[in-house]
Amino acid sequence: MDVAWGQTPPPAIQGLDKLTPEERAIAERNLERWQRLTPEERQRALENYRHWKSMTPEERETARQNYRRFRQLTPDQRAQILKDFQHWNELPKERQQELQQAYERWQRLPQDRRDPHPAAARPVGIDEPGGSASGVLRNQERWRQMSPDERERLRERWQQMPPEERERLRQQRQQQRRGPQ
């Protein structure tokens, strides 16, 4: 809209001139909120919007479902997830990549080979012969009682172990689960 002669133009809204027409229209529809954002928050909102637009319809639906599930959690559960997410974001990119690759390897394992607990959390010899449910539950409870620092130390110890040693421990655990033959 042109400014009539003698009128002062409305104050320029910082950052709008750098947006695409579509992004500018969204910002103008939410003008009060946009104006309250710091430049860093505006940048983050823009990055989030662009990321959302780059997602496939399936990825967007998955994100919506995850958000719905998140909203149904208790406040304590949500707080724990946010704390874990913050911890993840504080990790160095190299560590995030290592963990992501380990997760992808785990996802490719057959269901019967997936172990719901990190191997390092279960010292050799803690399982009962035959891999009984009570042994698994005791291991799970021991893991829960560890402090985050203890868990991280065990994870790091496992990561630093030579692959041959990790494999030897896995085989030893499998033999213990099978029991005497």
PDB file of C-alpha atoms in Angstrom:
ATOM      1  CA  MET A   1       0.000   0.000   0.000  1.00  0.00           C
ATOM      2  CA  ASP A   2       1.325   3.416  -0.879  1.00  0.00           C
ATOM      3  CA  VAL A   3       1.688   5.952   1.874  1.00  0.00           C
ATOM      4  CA  ALA A   4      -0.482   9.026   1.328  1.00  0.00           C
ATOM      5  CA  TRP A   5       1.265  12.339   0.953  1.00  0.00           C
ATOM      6  CA  GLY A   6       2.122  13.798   4.343  1.00  0.00           C
ATOM      7  CA  GLN A   7       1.823  10.497   6.199  1.00  0.00           C
ATOM      8  CA  THR A   8       4.773   8.741   7.727  1.00  0.00           C
ATOM      9  CA  PRO A   9       5.397   5.225   6.545  1.00  0.00           C
ATOM     10  CA  PRO A  10       4.922   2.407   9.034  1.00  0.00           C
ATOM     11  CA  PRO A  11       8.128   1.351  10.747  1.00  0.00           C
ATOM     12  CA  ALA A  12      10.157  -1.109   8.738  1.00  0.00           C
ATOM     13  CA  ILE A  13       9.946  -4.607  10.082  1.00  0.00           C
ATOM     14  CA  GLN A  14      13.432  -5.959  10.382  1.00  0.00           C
ATOM     15  CA  GLY A  15      14.119  -9.072   8.358  1.00  0.00           C
ATOM     16  CA  LEU A  16      10.975  -9.115   6.197  1.00  0.00           C
ATOM     17  CA  ASP A  17      12.874  -7.847   3.177  1.00  0.00           C
ATOM     18  CA  LYS A  18      15.034 -11.007   3.191  1.00  0.00           C
ATOM     19  CA  LEU A  19      12.093 -13.420   3.045  1.00  0.00           C
ATOM     20  CA  THR A  20      10.502 -15.064   0.044  1.00  0.00           C
ATOM     21  CA  PRO A  21       6.993 -13.796  -0.787  1.00  0.00           C
ATOM     22  CA  GLU A  22       5.468 -16.926   0.814  1.00  0.00           C
ATOM     23  CA  GLU A  23       7.538 -16.525   3.980  1.00  0.00           C
ATOM     24  CA  ARG A  24       6.761 -12.804   4.131  1.00  0.00           C
ATOM     25  CA  ALA A  25       3.016 -13.522   3.896  1.00  0.00           C
ATOM     26  CA  ILE A  26       3.233 -15.916   6.848  1.00  0.00           C
ATOM     27  CA  ALA A  27       5.253 -13.428   8.891  1.00  0.00           C
ATOM     28  CA  GLU A  28       2.752 -10.659   8.107  1.00  0.00           C
ATOM     29  CA  ARG A  29      -0.174 -12.891   9.163  1.00  0.00           C
ATOM     30  CA  ASN A  30       1.650 -13.396  12.475  1.00  0.00           C
ATOM     31  CA  LEU A  31       3.105  -9.901  12.625  1.00  0.00           C
ATOM     32  CA  GLU A  32       2.883  -9.325  16.379  1.00  0.00           C
ATOM     33  CA  ARG A  33       4.608 -12.606  17.133  1.00  0.00           C
ATOM     34  CA  TRP A  34       7.254 -11.949  14.450  1.00  0.00           C
ATOM     35  CA  GLN A  35       8.018  -8.505  15.884  1.00  0.00           C
ATOM     36  CA  ARG A  36       8.462  -9.928  19.401  1.00  0.00           C
ATOM     37  CA  LEU A  37      11.078 -12.438  18.216  1.00  0.00           C
ATOM     38  CA  THR A  38      14.754 -11.683  18.555  1.00  0.00           C
ATOM     39  CA  PRO A  39      16.808 -11.862  15.339  1.00  0.00           C
ATOM     40  CA  GLU A  40      18.107 -15.282  16.465  1.00  0.00           C
ATOM     41  CA  GLU A  41      14.572 -16.548  17.109  1.00  0.00           C
ATOM     42  CA  ARG A  42      13.432 -15.258  13.722  1.00  0.00           C
ATOM     43  CA  GLN A  43      16.316 -17.079  12.059  1.00  0.00           C
ATOM     44  CA  ARG A  44      15.437 -20.304  13.882  1.00  0.00           C
ATOM     45  CA  ALA A  45      11.744 -19.943  12.986  1.00  0.00           C
ATOM     46  CA  LEU A  46      12.738 -19.455   9.358  1.00  0.00           C
ATOM     47  CA  GLU A  47      15.033 -22.492   9.403  1.00  0.00           C
ATOM     48  CA  ASN A  48      12.282 -24.606  10.979  1.00  0.00           C
ATOM     49  CA  TYR A  49       9.759 -23.433   8.384  1.00  0.00           C
ATOM     50  CA  ARG A  50      12.137 -24.171   5.515  1.00  0.00           C
ATOM     51  CA  HIS A  51      12.914 -27.581   6.967  1.00  0.00           C
ATOM     52  CA  TRP A  52       9.176 -28.321   7.263  1.00  0.00           C
ATOM     53  CA  LYS A  53       8.626 -27.274   3.637  1.00  0.00           C
ATOM     54  CA  SER A  54      11.457 -29.583   2.498  1.00  0.00           C
ATOM     55  CA  MET A  55       9.879 -32.619   4.180  1.00  0.00           C
ATOM     56  CA  THR A  56       7.861 -35.182   2.275  1.00  0.00           C
ATOM     57  CA  PRO A  57       4.169 -35.553   3.164  1.00  0.00           C
ATOM     58  CA  GLU A  58       5.052 -38.841   4.935  1.00  0.00           C
ATOM     59  CA  GLU A  59       7.750 -37.143   7.010  1.00  0.00           C
ATOM     60  CA  ARG A  60       5.338 -34.362   7.951  1.00  0.00           C
ATOM     61  CA  GLU A  61       2.707 -36.889   9.031  1.00  0.00           C
ATOM     62  CA  THR A  62       5.287 -38.726  11.139  1.00  0.00           C
ATOM     63  CA  ALA A  63       6.277 -35.419  12.746  1.00  0.00           C
ATOM     64  CA  ARG A  64       2.617 -34.662  13.503  1.00  0.00           C
ATOM     65  CA  GLN A  65       2.119 -38.108  15.058  1.00  0.00           C
ATOM     66  CA  ASN A  66       5.254 -37.709  17.162  1.00  0.00           C
ATOM     67  CA  TYR A  67       4.028 -34.321  18.351  1.00  0.00           C
ATOM     68  CA  ARG A  68       0.608 -35.782  19.277  1.00  0.00           C
ATOM     69  CA  ARG A  69       2.287 -38.602  21.228  1.00  0.00           C
ATOM     70  CA  PHE A  70       4.560 -36.099  22.946  1.00  0.00           C
ATOM     71  CA  ARG A  71       1.574 -33.979  24.029  1.00  0.00           C
ATOM     72  CA  GLN A  72      -0.072 -37.073  25.570  1.00  0.00           C
ATOM     73  CA  LEU A  73       2.902 -37.770  27.837  1.00  0.00           C
ATOM     74  CA  THR A  74       2.953 -36.733  31.468  1.00  0.00           C
ATOM     75  CA  PRO A  75       4.764 -33.482  32.291  1.00  0.00           C
ATOM     76  CA  ASP A  76       7.627 -35.503  33.834  1.00  0.00           C
ATOM     77  CA  GLN A  77       7.983 -37.630  30.713  1.00  0.00           C
ATOM     78  CA  ARG A  78       7.969 -34.557  28.480  1.00  0.00           C
ATOM     79  CA  ALA A  79      10.578 -32.888  30.694  1.00  0.00           C
ATOM     80  CA  GLN A  80      12.802 -35.981  30.474  1.00  0.00           C
ATOM     81  CA  ILE A  81      12.519 -36.075  26.683  1.00  0.00           C
ATOM     82  CA  LEU A  82      13.368 -32.382  26.432  1.00  0.00           C
ATOM     83  CA  LYS A  83      16.328 -32.889  28.774  1.00  0.00           C
ATOM     84  CA  ASP A  84      17.550 -35.834  26.650  1.00  0.00           C
ATOM     85  CA  PHE A  85      17.066 -33.794  23.490  1.00  0.00           C
ATOM     86  CA  GLN A  86      19.069 -30.925  24.968  1.00  0.00           C
ATOM     87  CA  HIS A  87      21.818 -33.368  25.949  1.00  0.00           C
ATOM     88  CA  TRP A  88      21.838 -34.730  22.378  1.00  0.00           C
ATOM     89  CA  ASN A  89      22.180 -31.223  20.941  1.00  0.00           C
ATOM     90  CA  GLU A  90      25.104 -30.503  23.270  1.00  0.00           C
ATOM     91  CA  LEU A  91      27.041 -33.527  21.981  1.00  0.00           C
ATOM     92  CA  PRO A  92      29.762 -32.863  19.415  1.00  0.00           C
ATOM     93  CA  LYS A  93      28.605 -33.520  15.839  1.00  0.00           C
ATOM     94  CA  GLU A  94      31.090 -36.407  15.534  1.00  0.00           C
ATOM     95  CA  ARG A  95      29.551 -38.142  18.570  1.00  0.00           C
ATOM     96  CA  GLN A  96      26.045 -37.592  17.215  1.00  0.00           C
ATOM     97  CA  GLN A  97      27.112 -39.209  13.942  1.00  0.00           C
ATOM     98  CA  GLU A  98      28.666 -42.164  15.763  1.00  0.00           C
ATOM     99  CA  LEU A  99      25.501 -42.704  17.780  1.00  0.00           C
ATOM    100  CA  GLN A 100      23.297 -42.298  14.710  1.00  0.00           C
ATOM    101  CA  GLN A 101      25.349 -44.881  12.804  1.00  0.00           C
ATOM    102  CA  ALA A 102      25.222 -47.293  15.749  1.00  0.00           C
ATOM    103  CA  TYR A 103      21.449 -46.878  15.911  1.00  0.00           C
ATOM    104  CA  GLU A 104      21.114 -47.525  12.186  1.00  0.00           C
ATOM    105  CA  ARG A 105      23.243 -50.680  12.524  1.00  0.00           C
ATOM    106  CA  TRP A 106      21.034 -51.809  15.396  1.00  0.00           C
ATOM    107  CA  GLN A 107      17.904 -51.153  13.312  1.00  0.00           C
ATOM    108  CA  ARG A 108      19.245 -53.459  10.588  1.00  0.00           C
ATOM    109  CA  LEU A 109      19.711 -56.356  13.027  1.00  0.00           C
ATOM    110  CA  PRO A 110      17.133 -59.146  13.001  1.00  0.00           C
ATOM    111  CA  GLN A 111      14.585 -58.693  15.792  1.00  0.00           C
ATOM    112  CA  ASP A 112      15.915 -61.659  17.784  1.00  0.00           C
ATOM    113  CA  ARG A 113      19.423 -60.135  17.863  1.00  0.00           C
ATOM    114  CA  ARG A 114      18.351 -56.718  19.084  1.00  0.00           C
ATOM    115  CA  ASP A 115      19.269 -56.222  22.682  1.00  0.00           C
ATOM    116  CA  PRO A 116      17.121 -53.587  24.387  1.00  0.00           C
ATOM    117  CA  HIS A 117      20.023 -52.590  26.667  1.00  0.00           C
ATOM    118  CA  PRO A 118      23.493 -51.414  25.752  1.00  0.00           C
ATOM    119  CA  ALA A 119      25.919 -54.302  26.104  1.00  0.00           C
ATOM    120  CA  ALA A 120      28.192 -52.225  28.302  1.00  0.00           C
ATOM    121  CA  ALA A 121      25.421 -51.835  30.842  1.00  0.00           C
ATOM    122  CA  ARG A 122      25.460 -55.542  31.535  1.00  0.00           C
ATOM    123  CA  PRO A 123      28.793 -56.722  32.858  1.00  0.00           C
ATOM    124  CA  VAL A 124      29.692 -60.253  31.873  1.00  0.00           C
ATOM    125  CA  GLY A 125      28.319 -62.809  34.272  1.00  0.00           C
ATOM    126  CA  ILE A 126      25.322 -60.819  35.448  1.00  0.00           C
ATOM    127  CA  ASP A 127      22.795 -62.717  33.340  1.00  0.00           C
ATOM    128  CA  GLU A 128      21.338 -65.899  34.671  1.00  0.00           C
ATOM    129  CA  PRO A 129      21.950 -69.013  32.576  1.00  0.00           C
ATOM    130  CA  GLY A 130      19.356 -69.299  29.877  1.00  0.00           C
ATOM    131  CA  GLY A 131      18.783 -65.540  29.744  1.00  0.00           C
ATOM    132  CA  SER A 132      15.856 -65.619  32.131  1.00  0.00           C
ATOM    133  CA  ALA A 133      13.434 -62.739  32.317  1.00  0.00           C
ATOM    134  CA  SER A 134      14.349 -62.063  35.942  1.00  0.00           C
ATOM    135  CA  GLY A 135      18.003 -61.580  34.930  1.00  0.00           C
ATOM    136  CA  VAL A 136      16.992 -59.117  32.246  1.00  0.00           C
ATOM    137  CA  LEU A 137      14.783 -57.253  34.700  1.00  0.00           C
ATOM    138  CA  ARG A 138      17.602 -57.068  37.254  1.00  0.00           C
ATOM    139  CA  ASN A 139      19.925 -55.734  34.559  1.00  0.00           C
ATOM    140  CA  GLN A 140      17.347 -53.187  33.515  1.00  0.00           C
ATOM    141  CA  GLU A 141      16.865 -52.061  37.098  1.00  0.00           C
ATOM    142  CA  ARG A 142      20.635 -51.792  37.632  1.00  0.00           C
ATOM    143  CA  TRP A 143      20.868 -49.615  34.479  1.00  0.00           C
ATOM    144  CA  ARG A 144      18.069 -47.356  35.725  1.00  0.00           C
ATOM    145  CA  GLN A 145      19.773 -46.896  39.078  1.00  0.00           C
ATOM    146  CA  MET A 146      23.021 -45.759  37.482  1.00  0.00           C
ATOM    147  CA  SER A 147      23.690 -42.069  37.302  1.00  0.00           C
ATOM    148  CA  PRO A 148      23.880 -40.518  33.809  1.00  0.00           C
ATOM    149  CA  ASP A 149      27.641 -40.175  34.331  1.00  0.00           C
ATOM    150  CA  GLU A 150      28.006 -43.877  35.101  1.00  0.00           C
ATOM    151  CA  ARG A 151      25.979 -44.785  32.029  1.00  0.00           C
ATOM    152  CA  GLU A 152      28.077 -42.491  29.854  1.00  0.00           C
ATOM    153  CA  ARG A 153      31.307 -43.977  31.222  1.00  0.00           C
ATOM    154  CA  LEU A 154      30.070 -47.476  30.395  1.00  0.00           C
ATOM    155  CA  ARG A 155      29.084 -46.402  26.892  1.00  0.00           C
ATOM    156  CA  GLU A 156      32.472 -44.792  26.346  1.00  0.00           C
ATOM    157  CA  ARG A 157      34.269 -47.844  27.689  1.00  0.00           C
ATOM    158  CA  TRP A 158      32.326 -50.024  25.276  1.00  0.00           C
ATOM    159  CA  GLN A 159      33.104 -47.684  22.363  1.00  0.00           C
ATOM    160  CA  GLN A 160      36.814 -47.675  23.179  1.00  0.00           C
ATOM    161  CA  MET A 161      36.984 -51.459  23.430  1.00  0.00           C
ATOM    162  CA  PRO A 162      38.607 -53.159  20.442  1.00  0.00           C
ATOM    163  CA  PRO A 163      36.005 -54.845  18.178  1.00  0.00           C
ATOM    164  CA  GLU A 164      37.518 -58.259  18.922  1.00  0.00           C
ATOM    165  CA  GLU A 165      37.000 -57.776  22.651  1.00  0.00           C
ATOM    166  CA  ARG A 166      33.393 -56.657  22.128  1.00  0.00           C
ATOM    167  CA  GLU A 167      32.730 -59.722  20.003  1.00  0.00           C
ATOM    168  CA  ARG A 168      34.346 -61.990  22.599  1.00  0.00           C
ATOM    169  CA  LEU A 169      32.080 -60.519  25.302  1.00  0.00           C
ATOM    170  CA  ARG A 170      28.996 -60.943  23.099  1.00  0.00           C
ATOM    171  CA  GLN A 171      29.838 -64.582  22.452  1.00  0.00           C
ATOM    172  CA  GLN A 172      30.521 -65.195  26.114  1.00  0.00           C
ATOM    173  CA  ARG A 173      27.142 -63.692  26.993  1.00  0.00           C
ATOM    174  CA  GLN A 174      25.379 -65.857  24.411  1.00  0.00           C
ATOM    175  CA  GLN A 175      27.033 -68.948  25.838  1.00  0.00           C
ATOM    176  CA  GLN A 176      25.917 -67.966  29.318  1.00  0.00           C
ATOM    177  CA  ARG A 177      22.353 -67.542  28.091  1.00  0.00           C
ATOM    178  CA  ARG A 178      22.356 -71.000  26.527  1.00  0.00           C
ATOM    179  CA  GLY A 179      23.620 -72.590  29.724  1.00  0.00           C
ATOM    180  CA  PRO A 180      25.810 -75.678  30.040  1.00  0.00           C
ATOM    181  CA  GLN A 181      25.767 -77.986  27.028  1.00  0.00           C
TER     182      GLN A 181
END
